[in-house]
Every structure is written in C-alpha cells, then in structure tokens.
JSON list of C-alpha atoms in Angstrom, two decimals:
[
{"chain": "A", "resi": 1, "resn": "GLN", "atom": "CA", "xyz": [-56.29, 3.98, -78.06]},
{"chain": "A", "resi": 2, "resn": "SER", "atom": "CA", "xyz": [-54.28, 5.93, -80.37]},
{"chain": "A", "resi": 3, "resn": "ALA", "atom": "CA", "xyz": [-51.47, 3.45, -81.77]},
{"chain": "A", "resi": 4, "resn": "LEU", "atom": "CA", "xyz": [-47.45, 3.05, -80.93]},
{"chain": "A", "resi": 5, "resn": "THR", "atom": "CA", "xyz": [-45.34, 5.31, -82.68]},
{"chain": "A", "resi": 6, "resn": "GLN", "atom": "CA", "xyz": [-42.54, 3.40, -84.69]},
{"chain": "A", "resi": 7, "resn": "PRO", "atom": "CA", "xyz": [-40.40, 4.94, -87.63]},
{"chain": "A", "resi": 8, "resn": "ALA", "atom": "CA", "xyz": [-41.78, 4.66, -90.97]},
{"chain": "A", "resi": 9, "resn": "SER", "atom": "CA", "xyz": [-38.44, 1.84, -92.51]},
{"chain": "A", "resi": 10, "resn": "VAL", "atom": "CA", "xyz": [-35.46, 0.54, -91.30]},
{"chain": "A", "resi": 11, "resn": "SER", "atom": "CA", "xyz": [-32.25, -0.09, -93.29]},
{"chain": "A", "resi": 12, "resn": "GLY", "atom": "CA", "xyz": [-29.36, -2.29, -92.87]},
{"chain": "A", "resi": 13, "resn": "SER", "atom": "CA", "xyz": [-26.85, -4.16, -94.63]},
{"chain": "A", "resi": 14, "resn": "PRO", "atom": "CA", "xyz": [-26.71, -8.10, -94.72]},
{"chain": "A", "resi": 15, "resn": "GLY", "atom": "CA", "xyz": [-24.78, -8.94, -91.28]},
{"chain": "A", "resi": 16, "resn": "GLU", "atom": "CA", "xyz": [-25.34, -5.59, -89.13]},
{"chain": "A", "resi": 17, "resn": "SER", "atom": "CA", "xyz": [-27.89, -4.72, -86.90]},
{"chain": "A", "resi": 18, "resn": "ILE", "atom": "CA", "xyz": [-30.54, -2.45, -86.70]},
{"chain": "A", "resi": 19, "resn": "THR", "atom": "CA", "xyz": [-33.07, -1.29, -84.39]},
{"chain": "A", "resi": 20, "resn": "ILE", "atom": "CA", "xyz": [-36.75, -0.14, -83.80]},
{"chain": "A", "resi": 21, "resn": "SER", "atom": "CA", "xyz": [-38.27, 1.22, -81.47]},
{"chain": "A", "resi": 22, "resn": "CYS", "atom": "CA", "xyz": [-41.39, 1.30, -80.21]},
{"chain": "A", "resi": 23, "resn": "THR", "atom": "CA", "xyz": [-43.44, 4.55, -78.38]},
{"chain": "A", "resi": 24, "resn": "GLY", "atom": "CA", "xyz": [-46.64, 4.31, -76.27]},
{"chain": "A", "resi": 25, "resn": "THR", "atom": "CA", "xyz": [-47.53, 6.40, -73.09]},
{"chain": "A", "resi": 26, "resn": "SER", "atom": "CA", "xyz": [-47.74, 5.68, -69.20]},
{"chain": "A", "resi": 27, "resn": "SER", "atom": "CA", "xyz": [-50.92, 4.18, -69.43]},
{"chain": "A", "resi": 28, "resn": "ASP", "atom": "CA", "xyz": [-49.61, 1.02, -71.56]},
{"chain": "A", "resi": 29, "resn": "VAL", "atom": "CA", "xyz": [-45.24, 0.13, -72.64]},
{"chain": "A", "resi": 30, "resn": "GLY", "atom": "CA", "xyz": [-44.30, 2.14, -69.96]},
{"chain": "A", "resi": 31, "resn": "ASN", "atom": "CA", "xyz": [-46.98, 0.45, -67.57]},
{"chain": "A", "resi": 32, "resn": "TYR", "atom": "CA", "xyz": [-46.80, -2.92, -68.45]},
{"chain": "A", "resi": 33, "resn": "ASP", "atom": "CA", "xyz": [-44.33, -5.16, -69.66]},
{"chain": "A", "resi": 34, "resn": "LEU", "atom": "CA", "xyz": [-46.75, -6.90, -71.92]},
{"chain": "A", "resi": 35, "resn": "VAL", "atom": "CA", "xyz": [-44.50, -5.79, -75.17]},
{"chain": "A", "resi": 36, "resn": "SER", "atom": "CA", "xyz": [-45.26, -8.35, -78.47]},
{"chain": "A", "resi": 37, "resn": "TRP", "atom": "CA", "xyz": [-43.38, -7.87, -81.82]},
{"chain": "A", "resi": 38, "resn": "TYR", "atom": "CA", "xyz": [-45.10, -9.48, -84.55]},
{"chain": "A", "resi": 39, "resn": "GLN", "atom": "CA", "xyz": [-42.96, -9.80, -88.37]},
{"chain": "A", "resi": 40, "resn": "GLN", "atom": "CA", "xyz": [-45.12, -10.01, -91.44]},
{"chain": "A", "resi": 41, "resn": "SER", "atom": "CA", "xyz": [-43.48, -11.35, -94.65]},
{"chain": "A", "resi": 42, "resn": "PRO", "atom": "CA", "xyz": [-45.78, -9.85, -97.83]},
{"chain": "A", "resi": 43, "resn": "GLY", "atom": "CA", "xyz": [-49.07, -11.54, -98.31]},
{"chain": "A", "resi": 44, "resn": "GLN", "atom": "CA", "xyz": [-48.23, -13.07, -95.08]},
{"chain": "A", "resi": 45, "resn": "ALA", "atom": "CA", "xyz": [-50.17, -13.38, -91.70]},
{"chain": "A", "resi": 46, "resn": "PRO", "atom": "CA", "xyz": [-47.98, -11.73, -88.60]},
{"chain": "A", "resi": 47, "resn": "LYS", "atom": "CA", "xyz": [-45.85, -14.17, -86.54]},
{"chain": "A", "resi": 48, "resn": "LEU", "atom": "CA", "xyz": [-44.61, -13.64, -83.00]},
{"chain": "A", "resi": 49, "resn": "ILE", "atom": "CA", "xyz": [-41.36, -13.63, -82.74]},
{"chain": "A", "resi": 50, "resn": "ILE", "atom": "CA", "xyz": [-40.88, -11.63, -79.20]},
{"chain": "A", "resi": 51, "resn": "TYR", "atom": "CA", "xyz": [-43.08, -11.56, -76.08]},
{"chain": "A", "resi": 52, "resn": "GLU", "atom": "CA", "xyz": [-43.70, -10.02, -72.89]},
{"chain": "A", "resi": 53, "resn": "GLY", "atom": "CA", "xyz": [-40.71, -7.79, -73.86]},
{"chain": "A", "resi": 54, "resn": "THR", "atom": "CA", "xyz": [-37.67, -10.08, -74.25]},
{"chain": "A", "resi": 55, "resn": "LYS", "atom": "CA", "xyz": [-38.60, -13.49, -75.03]},
{"chain": "A", "resi": 56, "resn": "ARG", "atom": "CA", "xyz": [-38.91, -15.59, -77.14]},
{"chain": "A", "resi": 57, "resn": "PRO", "atom": "CA", "xyz": [-41.00, -17.87, -78.62]},
{"chain": "A", "resi": 58, "resn": "SER", "atom": "CA", "xyz": [-40.10, -21.38, -79.45]},
{"chain": "A", "resi": 59, "resn": "GLY", "atom": "CA", "xyz": [-38.12, -22.09, -83.51]},
{"chain": "A", "resi": 60, "resn": "VAL", "atom": "CA", "xyz": [-37.59, -17.96, -83.26]},
{"chain": "A", "resi": 61, "resn": "SER", "atom": "CA", "xyz": [-34.21, -16.77, -84.30]},
{"chain": "A", "resi": 62, "resn": "ASN", "atom": "CA", "xyz": [-32.09, -15.58, -81.39]},
{"chain": "A", "resi": 63, "resn": "ARG", "atom": "CA", "xyz": [-31.14, -12.80, -83.32]},
{"chain": "A", "resi": 64, "resn": "PHE", "atom": "CA", "xyz": [-33.53, -11.29, -82.56]},
{"chain": "A", "resi": 65, "resn": "SER", "atom": "CA", "xyz": [-33.76, -9.91, -79.33]},
{"chain": "A", "resi": 66, "resn": "GLY", "atom": "CA", "xyz": [-36.20, -7.10, -77.70]},
{"chain": "A", "resi": 67, "resn": "SER", "atom": "CA", "xyz": [-35.96, -4.65, -74.94]},
{"chain": "A", "resi": 68, "resn": "LYS", "atom": "CA", "xyz": [-38.04, -1.25, -72.97]},
{"chain": "A", "resi": 69, "resn": "SER", "atom": "CA", "xyz": [-36.83, 1.72, -71.41]},
{"chain": "A", "resi": 70, "resn": "GLY", "atom": "CA", "xyz": [-39.75, 3.87, -69.52]},
{"chain": "A", "resi": 71, "resn": "ASN", "atom": "CA", "xyz": [-42.70, 4.42, -72.70]},
{"chain": "A", "resi": 72, "resn": "THR", "atom": "CA", "xyz": [-40.43, 3.06, -75.12]},
{"chain": "A", "resi": 73, "resn": "ALA", "atom": "CA", "xyz": [-39.92, -0.61, -76.77]},
{"chain": "A", "resi": 74, "resn": "SER", "atom": "CA", "xyz": [-37.36, -1.32, -78.30]},
{"chain": "A", "resi": 75, "resn": "LEU", "atom": "CA", "xyz": [-36.59, -4.67, -80.84]},
{"chain": "A", "resi": 76, "resn": "THR", "atom": "CA", "xyz": [-33.14, -5.43, -82.42]},
{"chain": "A", "resi": 77, "resn": "ILE", "atom": "CA", "xyz": [-32.28, -8.30, -85.62]},
{"chain": "A", "resi": 78, "resn": "SER", "atom": "CA", "xyz": [-28.47, -8.99, -85.13]},
{"chain": "A", "resi": 79, "resn": "GLY", "atom": "CA", "xyz": [-26.28, -10.41, -88.03]},
{"chain": "A", "resi": 80, "resn": "LEU", "atom": "CA", "xyz": [-29.17, -8.94, -90.12]},
{"chain": "A", "resi": 81, "resn": "GLN", "atom": "CA", "xyz": [-30.48, -11.45, -93.41]},
{"chain": "A", "resi": 82, "resn": "ALA", "atom": "CA", "xyz": [-31.98, -10.84, -96.68]},
{"chain": "A", "resi": 83, "resn": "GLU", "atom": "CA", "xyz": [-34.45, -13.02, -94.63]},
{"chain": "A", "resi": 84, "resn": "ASP", "atom": "CA", "xyz": [-35.89, -10.21, -92.41]},
{"chain": "A", "resi": 85, "resn": "GLU", "atom": "CA", "xyz": [-37.02, -7.78, -95.03]},
{"chain": "A", "resi": 86, "resn": "ALA", "atom": "CA", "xyz": [-40.51, -7.53, -93.54]},
{"chain": "A", "resi": 87, "resn": "ASP", "atom": "CA", "xyz": [-42.68, -5.76, -91.91]},
{"chain": "A", "resi": 88, "resn": "TYR", "atom": "CA", "xyz": [-42.27, -5.41, -88.26]},
{"chain": "A", "resi": 89, "resn": "TYR", "atom": "CA", "xyz": [-45.01, -4.77, -85.66]},
{"chain": "A", "resi": 90, "resn": "CYS", "atom": "CA", "xyz": [-45.65, -3.59, -81.76]},
{"chain": "A", "resi": 91, "resn": "CYS", "atom": "CA", "xyz": [-47.93, -4.43, -79.82]},
{"chain": "A", "resi": 92, "resn": "SER", "atom": "CA", "xyz": [-48.27, -3.26, -75.78]},
{"chain": "A", "resi": 93, "resn": "TYR", "atom": "CA", "xyz": [-51.63, -4.38, -73.39]},
{"chain": "A", "resi": 94, "resn": "ALA", "atom": "CA", "xyz": [-53.45, -0.84, -72.64]},
{"chain": "A", "resi": 95, "resn": "GLY", "atom": "CA", "xyz": [-55.54, -1.80, -69.74]},
{"chain": "A", "resi": 96, "resn": "ARG", "atom": "CA", "xyz": [-58.87, -2.68, -69.70]},
{"chain": "A", "resi": 97, "resn": "THR", "atom": "CA", "xyz": [-58.70, -5.72, -71.24]},
{"chain": "A", "resi": 98, "resn": "THR", "atom": "CA", "xyz": [-57.09, -3.51, -74.97]},
{"chain": "A", "resi": 99, "resn": "TRP", "atom": "CA", "xyz": [-54.10, -4.24, -76.84]},
{"chain": "A", "resi": 100, "resn": "VAL", "atom": "CA", "xyz": [-52.39, -1.23, -79.24]},
{"chain": "A", "resi": 101, "resn": "PHE", "atom": "CA", "xyz": [-50.09, -1.94, -82.27]},
{"chain": "A", "resi": 102, "resn": "GLY", "atom": "CA", "xyz": [-48.04, -0.09, -83.83]},
{"chain": "A", "resi": 103, "resn": "GLY", "atom": "CA", "xyz": [-48.00, 1.61, -87.02]},
{"chain": "A", "resi": 104, "resn": "GLY", "atom": "CA", "xyz": [-45.20, -1.00, -88.28]},
{"chain": "A", "resi": 105, "resn": "THR", "atom": "CA", "xyz": [-41.80, -0.90, -89.47]},
{"chain": "A", "resi": 106, "resn": "LYS", "atom": "CA", "xyz": [-40.71, -1.82, -93.23]},
{"chain": "A", "resi": 107, "resn": "VAL", "atom": "CA", "xyz": [-37.41, -3.54, -92.63]},
{"chain": "A", "resi": 108, "resn": "THR", "atom": "CA", "xyz": [-35.70, -3.23, -96.22]},
{"chain": "A", "resi": 109, "resn": "VAL", "atom": "CA", "xyz": [-31.99, -5.35, -96.20]},
{"chain": "A", "resi": 110, "resn": "LEU", "atom": "CA", "xyz": [-29.48, -4.04, -98.76]},
{"chain": "B", "resi": 1, "resn": "GLN", "atom": "CA", "xyz": [-50.48, -28.38, -86.24]},
{"chain": "B", "resi": 2, "resn": "VAL", "atom": "CA", "xyz": [-52.93, -25.93, -85.80]},
{"chain": "B", "resi": 3, "resn": "GLN", "atom": "CA", "xyz": [-54.80, -24.04, -87.58]},
{"chain": "B", "resi": 4, "resn": "LEU", "atom": "CA", "xyz": [-57.10, -21.13, -87.64]},
{"chain": "B", "resi": 5, "resn": "VAL", "atom": "CA", "xyz": [-58.92, -20.62, -91.04]},
{"chain": "B", "resi": 6, "resn": "GLU", "atom": "CA", "xyz": [-61.23, -17.46, -91.48]},
{"chain": "B", "resi": 7, "resn": "SER", "atom": "CA", "xyz": [-63.48, -17.24, -93.47]},
{"chain": "B", "resi": 8, "resn": "GLY", "atom": "CA", "xyz": [-67.22, -14.81, -94.55]},
{"chain": "B", "resi": 9, "resn": "GLY", "atom": "CA", "xyz": [-65.59, -11.59, -95.01]},
{"chain": "B", "resi": 10, "resn": "GLY", "atom": "CA", "xyz": [-66.53, -10.38, -98.94]},
{"chain": "B", "resi": 11, "resn": "VAL", "atom": "CA", "xyz": [-68.01, -6.94, -100.63]},
{"chain": "B", "resi": 12, "resn": "VAL", "atom": "CA", "xyz": [-70.46, -5.56, -99.00]},
{"chain": "B", "resi": 13, "resn": "GLN", "atom": "CA", "xyz": [-72.63, -1.98, -99.33]},
{"chain": "B", "resi": 14, "resn": "PRO", "atom": "CA", "xyz": [-71.98, 0.59, -95.80]},
{"chain": "B", "resi": 15, "resn": "GLY", "atom": "CA", "xyz": [-74.42, -0.47, -93.86]},
{"chain": "B", "resi": 16, "resn": "MET", "atom": "CA", "xyz": [-74.93, -4.18, -94.45]},
{"chain": "B", "resi": 17, "resn": "SER", "atom": "CA", "xyz": [-74.13, -7.25, -91.50]},
{"chain": "B", "resi": 18, "resn": "LEU", "atom": "CA", "xyz": [-72.02, -9.40, -92.23]},
{"chain": "B", "resi": 19, "resn": "ARG", "atom": "CA", "xyz": [-70.60, -12.22, -90.60]},
{"chain": "B", "resi": 20, "resn": "LEU", "atom": "CA", "xyz": [-66.36, -13.85, -90.04]},
{"chain": "B", "resi": 21, "resn": "SER", "atom": "CA", "xyz": [-65.98, -17.70, -89.06]},
{"chain": "B", "resi": 22, "resn": "CYS", "atom": "CA", "xyz": [-63.10, -18.91, -87.86]},
{"chain": "B", "resi": 23, "resn": "VAL", "atom": "CA", "xyz": [-62.73, -22.63, -87.65]},
{"chain": "B", "resi": 24, "resn": "VAL", "atom": "CA", "xyz": [-59.59, -24.11, -85.56]},
{"chain": "B", "resi": 25, "resn": "SER", "atom": "CA", "xyz": [-58.07, -27.19, -84.89]},
{"chain": "B", "resi": 26, "resn": "GLY", "atom": "CA", "xyz": [-55.17, -28.71, -83.91]},
{"chain": "B", "resi": 27, "resn": "LEU", "atom": "CA", "xyz": [-55.32, -27.52, -79.74]},
{"chain": "B", "resi": 28, "resn": "ALA", "atom": "CA", "xyz": [-58.15, -27.55, -77.17]},
{"chain": "B", "resi": 29, "resn": "PHE", "atom": "CA", "xyz": [-60.51, -24.24, -78.72]},
{"chain": "B", "resi": 30, "resn": "ASN", "atom": "CA", "xyz": [-62.30, -25.13, -75.00]},
{"chain": "B", "resi": 31, "resn": "GLY", "atom": "CA", "xyz": [-59.34, -24.02, -73.20]},
{"chain": "B", "resi": 32, "resn": "TYR", "atom": "CA", "xyz": [-58.19, -20.23, -75.16]},
{"chain": "B", "resi": 33, "resn": "GLY", "atom": "CA", "xyz": [-59.13, -17.12, -75.83]},
{"chain": "B", "resi": 34, "resn": "MET", "atom": "CA", "xyz": [-59.20, -15.78, -79.08]},
{"chain": "B", "resi": 35, "resn": "HIS", "atom": "CA", "xyz": [-59.40, -12.47, -80.95]},
{"chain": "B", "resi": 36, "resn": "TRP", "atom": "CA", "xyz": [-59.82, -10.66, -84.20]},
{"chain": "B", "resi": 37, "resn": "VAL", "atom": "CA", "xyz": [-57.74, -8.19, -85.39]},
{"chain": "B", "resi": 38, "resn": "ARG", "atom": "CA", "xyz": [-57.65, -6.20, -88.60]},
{"chain": "B", "resi": 39, "resn": "GLN", "atom": "CA", "xyz": [-55.36, -5.01, -91.42]},
{"chain": "B", "resi": 40, "resn": "ALA", "atom": "CA", "xyz": [-57.17, -2.09, -93.37]},
{"chain": "B", "resi": 41, "resn": "PRO", "atom": "CA", "xyz": [-55.02, -2.45, -96.53]},
{"chain": "B", "resi": 42, "resn": "GLY", "atom": "CA", "xyz": [-51.72, -0.86, -96.75]},
{"chain": "B", "resi": 43, "resn": "LYS", "atom": "CA", "xyz": [-51.93, -0.34, -92.92]},
{"chain": "B", "resi": 44, "resn": "GLY", "atom": "CA", "xyz": [-51.24, -1.28, -89.70]},
{"chain": "B", "resi": 45, "resn": "LEU", "atom": "CA", "xyz": [-52.57, -3.69, -87.64]},
{"chain": "B", "resi": 46, "resn": "GLU", "atom": "CA", "xyz": [-55.89, -3.02, -85.72]},
{"chain": "B", "resi": 47, "resn": "TRP", "atom": "CA", "xyz": [-56.70, -5.16, -82.72]},
{"chain": "B", "resi": 48, "resn": "VAL", "atom": "CA", "xyz": [-60.79, -5.30, -82.54]},
{"chain": "B", "resi": 49, "resn": "ALA", "atom": "CA", "xyz": [-62.02, -7.72, -79.83]},
{"chain": "B", "resi": 50, "resn": "VAL", "atom": "CA", "xyz": [-61.19, -10.25, -77.33]},
{"chain": "B", "resi": 51, "resn": "ILE", "atom": "CA", "xyz": [-63.55, -13.46, -76.17]},
{"chain": "B", "resi": 52, "resn": "SER", "atom": "CA", "xyz": [-62.37, -15.34, -73.48]},
{"chain": "B", "resi": 53, "resn": "TYR", "atom": "CA", "xyz": [-62.58, -19.29, -73.48]},
{"chain": "B", "resi": 54, "resn": "GLY", "atom": "CA", "xyz": [-65.70, -19.54, -72.12]},
{"chain": "B", "resi": 55, "resn": "GLY", "atom": "CA", "xyz": [-67.64, -16.84, -73.88]},
{"chain": "B", "resi": 56, "resn": "ASP", "atom": "CA", "xyz": [-68.28, -14.59, -70.83]},
{"chain": "B", "resi": 57, "resn": "SER", "atom": "CA", "xyz": [-66.32, -12.29, -71.00]},
{"chain": "B", "resi": 58, "resn": "LYS", "atom": "CA", "xyz": [-65.80, -10.10, -74.40]},
{"chain": "B", "resi": 59, "resn": "TYR", "atom": "CA", "xyz": [-63.81, -6.94, -74.87]},
{"chain": "B", "resi": 60, "resn": "TYR", "atom": "CA", "xyz": [-63.75, -4.47, -77.92]},
{"chain": "B", "resi": 61, "resn": "ALA", "atom": "CA", "xyz": [-61.60, -1.27, -79.65]},
{"chain": "B", "resi": 62, "resn": "ASP", "atom": "CA", "xyz": [-64.10, 1.74, -79.98]},
{"chain": "B", "resi": 63, "resn": "SER", "atom": "CA", "xyz": [-63.69, 2.11, -83.57]},
{"chain": "B", "resi": 64, "resn": "VAL", "atom": "CA", "xyz": [-66.25, -1.14, -83.24]},
{"chain": "B", "resi": 65, "resn": "LYS", "atom": "CA", "xyz": [-68.12, -0.66, -79.68]},
{"chain": "B", "resi": 66, "resn": "GLY", "atom": "CA", "xyz": [-71.83, -1.12, -80.15]},
{"chain": "B", "resi": 67, "resn": "ARG", "atom": "CA", "xyz": [-71.04, -2.56, -84.11]},
{"chain": "B", "resi": 68, "resn": "PHE", "atom": "CA", "xyz": [-69.79, -5.53, -83.99]},
{"chain": "B", "resi": 69, "resn": "THR", "atom": "CA", "xyz": [-69.77, -8.87, -81.60]},
{"chain": "B", "resi": 70, "resn": "ILE", "atom": "CA", "xyz": [-67.56, -10.95, -80.79]},
{"chain": "B", "resi": 71, "resn": "SER", "atom": "CA", "xyz": [-68.75, -14.67, -80.01]},
{"chain": "B", "resi": 72, "resn": "ARG", "atom": "CA", "xyz": [-67.98, -18.36, -79.46]},
{"chain": "B", "resi": 73, "resn": "ASP", "atom": "CA", "xyz": [-68.92, -21.87, -80.23]},
{"chain": "B", "resi": 74, "resn": "ASN", "atom": "CA", "xyz": [-66.60, -24.71, -77.80]},
{"chain": "B", "resi": 75, "resn": "SER", "atom": "CA", "xyz": [-68.63, -27.47, -80.22]},
{"chain": "B", "resi": 76, "resn": "LYS", "atom": "CA", "xyz": [-67.85, -26.16, -83.52]},
{"chain": "B", "resi": 77, "resn": "ASN", "atom": "CA", "xyz": [-64.58, -24.56, -83.01]},
{"chain": "B", "resi": 78, "resn": "THR", "atom": "CA", "xyz": [-65.35, -21.70, -83.99]},
{"chain": "B", "resi": 79, "resn": "LEU", "atom": "CA", "xyz": [-64.70, -18.47, -83.25]},
{"chain": "B", "resi": 80, "resn": "TYR", "atom": "CA", "xyz": [-67.32, -15.49, -85.22]},
{"chain": "B", "resi": 81, "resn": "LEU", "atom": "CA", "xyz": [-67.20, -12.20, -85.93]},
{"chain": "B", "resi": 82, "resn": "GLN", "atom": "CA", "xyz": [-70.72, -10.55, -86.44]},
{"chain": "B", "resi": 83, "resn": "MET", "atom": "CA", "xyz": [-70.16, -6.89, -88.32]},
{"chain": "B", "resi": 84, "resn": "ASN", "atom": "CA", "xyz": [-73.27, -4.83, -87.78]},
{"chain": "B", "resi": 85, "resn": "SER", "atom": "CA", "xyz": [-73.69, -0.60, -89.76]},
{"chain": "B", "resi": 86, "resn": "LEU", "atom": "CA", "xyz": [-70.26, -1.37, -91.77]},
{"chain": "B", "resi": 87, "resn": "ARG", "atom": "CA", "xyz": [-69.04, 1.28, -92.65]},
{"chain": "B", "resi": 88, "resn": "VAL", "atom": "CA", "xyz": [-66.37, 1.79, -95.78]},
{"chain": "B", "resi": 89, "resn": "GLU", "atom": "CA", "xyz": [-63.16, 2.50, -92.97]},
{"chain": "B", "resi": 90, "resn": "ASP", "atom": "CA", "xyz": [-63.99, -1.13, -91.98]},
{"chain": "B", "resi": 91, "resn": "THR", "atom": "CA", "xyz": [-62.40, -2.65, -95.33]},
{"chain": "B", "resi": 92, "resn": "ALA", "atom": "CA", "xyz": [-59.62, -4.43, -93.97]},
{"chain": "B", "resi": 93, "resn": "VAL", "atom": "CA", "xyz": [-58.29, -8.82, -94.34]},
{"chain": "B", "resi": 94, "resn": "TYR", "atom": "CA", "xyz": [-59.79, -9.40, -90.80]},
{"chain": "B", "resi": 95, "resn": "TYR", "atom": "CA", "xyz": [-57.47, -12.11, -88.56]},
{"chain": "B", "resi": 96, "resn": "CYS", "atom": "CA", "xyz": [-58.07, -14.49, -85.92]},
{"chain": "B", "resi": 97, "resn": "ALA", "atom": "CA", "xyz": [-54.89, -15.11, -82.99]},
{"chain": "B", "resi": 98, "resn": "LYS", "atom": "CA", "xyz": [-55.80, -16.95, -80.62]},
{"chain": "B", "resi": 99, "resn": "ASP", "atom": "CA", "xyz": [-54.81, -15.52, -77.03]},
{"chain": "B", "resi": 100, "resn": "ASP", "atom": "CA", "xyz": [-52.18, -16.86, -74.93]},
{"chain": "B", "resi": 101, "resn": "ASP", "atom": "CA", "xyz": [-52.76, -15.14, -71.42]},
{"chain": "B", "resi": 102, "resn": "LEU", "atom": "CA", "xyz": [-53.21, -11.98, -72.26]},
{"chain": "B", "resi": 103, "resn": "ILE", "atom": "CA", "xyz": [-49.40, -11.98, -72.86]},
{"chain": "B", "resi": 104, "resn": "ALA", "atom": "CA", "xyz": [-49.42, -12.39, -77.60]},
{"chain": "B", "resi": 105, "resn": "PHE", "atom": "CA", "xyz": [-51.61, -13.73, -80.64]},
{"chain": "B", "resi": 106, "resn": "ASP", "atom": "CA", "xyz": [-49.36, -16.46, -80.79]},
{"chain": "B", "resi": 107, "resn": "ILE", "atom": "CA", "xyz": [-51.20, -18.62, -83.70]},
{"chain": "B", "resi": 108, "resn": "TRP", "atom": "CA", "xyz": [-53.04, -16.34, -86.67]},
{"chain": "B", "resi": 109, "resn": "GLY", "atom": "CA", "xyz": [-55.40, -17.50, -89.21]},
{"chain": "B", "resi": 110, "resn": "GLN", "atom": "CA", "xyz": [-54.56, -16.52, -93.03]},
{"chain": "B", "resi": 111, "resn": "GLY", "atom": "CA", "xyz": [-57.38, -12.95, -92.90]},
{"chain": "B", "resi": 112, "resn": "THR", "atom": "CA", "xyz": [-60.67, -12.99, -95.03]},
{"chain": "B", "resi": 113, "resn": "MET", "atom": "CA", "xyz": [-61.22, -10.19, -97.02]},
{"chain": "B", "resi": 114, "resn": "VAL", "atom": "CA", "xyz": [-64.40, -7.38, -95.99]},
{"chain": "B", "resi": 115, "resn": "THR", "atom": "CA", "xyz": [-63.96, -4.72, -98.67]},
{"chain": "B", "resi": 116, "resn": "VAL", "atom": "CA", "xyz": [-67.40, -2.31, -97.95]},
{"chain": "B", "resi": 117, "resn": "SER", "atom": "CA", "xyz": [-68.72, -0.15, -100.45]},
{"chain": "B", "resi": 118, "resn": "SER", "atom": "CA", "xyz": [-71.10, 1.46, -102.21]}
]
C-alpha cells in the first residue's frame, strides 16, 4: 500500500488555472475509476470535492474538475481564487477493500 | 444536518490501548459503511480501516492490522476504533468518515488527537 505521488506544492495567480497530478500504479489508479480528491484547509477536516475521477458533489464549485489517464489522475482548479489556498489530497481504491491516499499538495495563491 | 463527532483521543505511552468513538447524527447510520482515516502531525492522510453497514465485514491497512479493531453499535449510532499495542508512529489526528458506496469518503468528522509518547 504505497502512497500515491503528488507534487508537494503548486502555485498560481488569481484567475489562472493549475493542475495537480496524482500518480499511482496499475493496481490502484490505473485499475479503477475510483479516484477521489479532498480539499483540506488549515485546522479543518478534509472535504470531498471530486469522486469517481470526474464527478463533483452537490455544492462544489465547477471550477474544480478531475481527469485520469493511465496511472495518473489530475485535479484542475480554474479561475484560481484566494479561498482555494489549501492542501489537496487524491485517493484511490486499491482493491481488496483498501484505499490509498496521495501525500498531499499545498496550493498557494500568489 | 449530518454530524460526525469523534472523541476518546489523548496521550498514552507506547504499548498501551485507547478506544475512539464517533457518534453520528442526521442520517440512517445503519445504512452506511464507515471508515477511520488518520493524519500524523504535518503529514498526509492515511486510510486506517472500514466497516460495513451491518458490521460483519471489516478491513484494515497493513500498518494497523492485528493491533486495531473497528466496530460499530447501530443502536447507538456509534463507530469505534479499539487501538492496542500503540506505537509512537500511531500519533495522529483520527477522523471518522462516512462511506459513499466504496466510492469516496463523503462526510468527515472534525477528528480526535491521539499522542503516543513515553
């Protein structure tokens, strides 16, 4: 159960688009369409923002979008806003009823 | 309004035990699987364990298998995590999270801090 690989940090200016990658293996990300993304602000619990790779829960801004290619999933934040500054984690189902998270990416709005 | 409220965290010495609780309100607790996820200080999230809605199926991360036990009492709308043989590396904030049909963790509690230190 090795952690998925995410960049430690990504930054962008207000209004720009940024993309966070999440690389796994053919045993997790590449084998299931069950990647989810979570936003965590300092001192807060994680919040689900993307599930099944591309779907947004009700109430989540459409500025957040997800995609997947092979063993790599991605989260794109378009029209970056100051309130988007947070840590973001990907997670994939890894088979045998287990899950694996990425190491997290700190998003900074310049 | 759905709420998940964890409790039971604290400071313990290595080798000791602790039981965490998560009280759920605002939904039909007995209709959903539940997870425990932890986060060491300044680190990322780590999935710990899952239990089915009826409590008959349980799965664990390798890092806690044989030491931790997940359980639930549907009559009390409460999820538990019994943690035995605690290690320093178990120090973390422990979150309970509602399972969304094995797709994602769609609702989270605010977490309870466990510190294992001599």
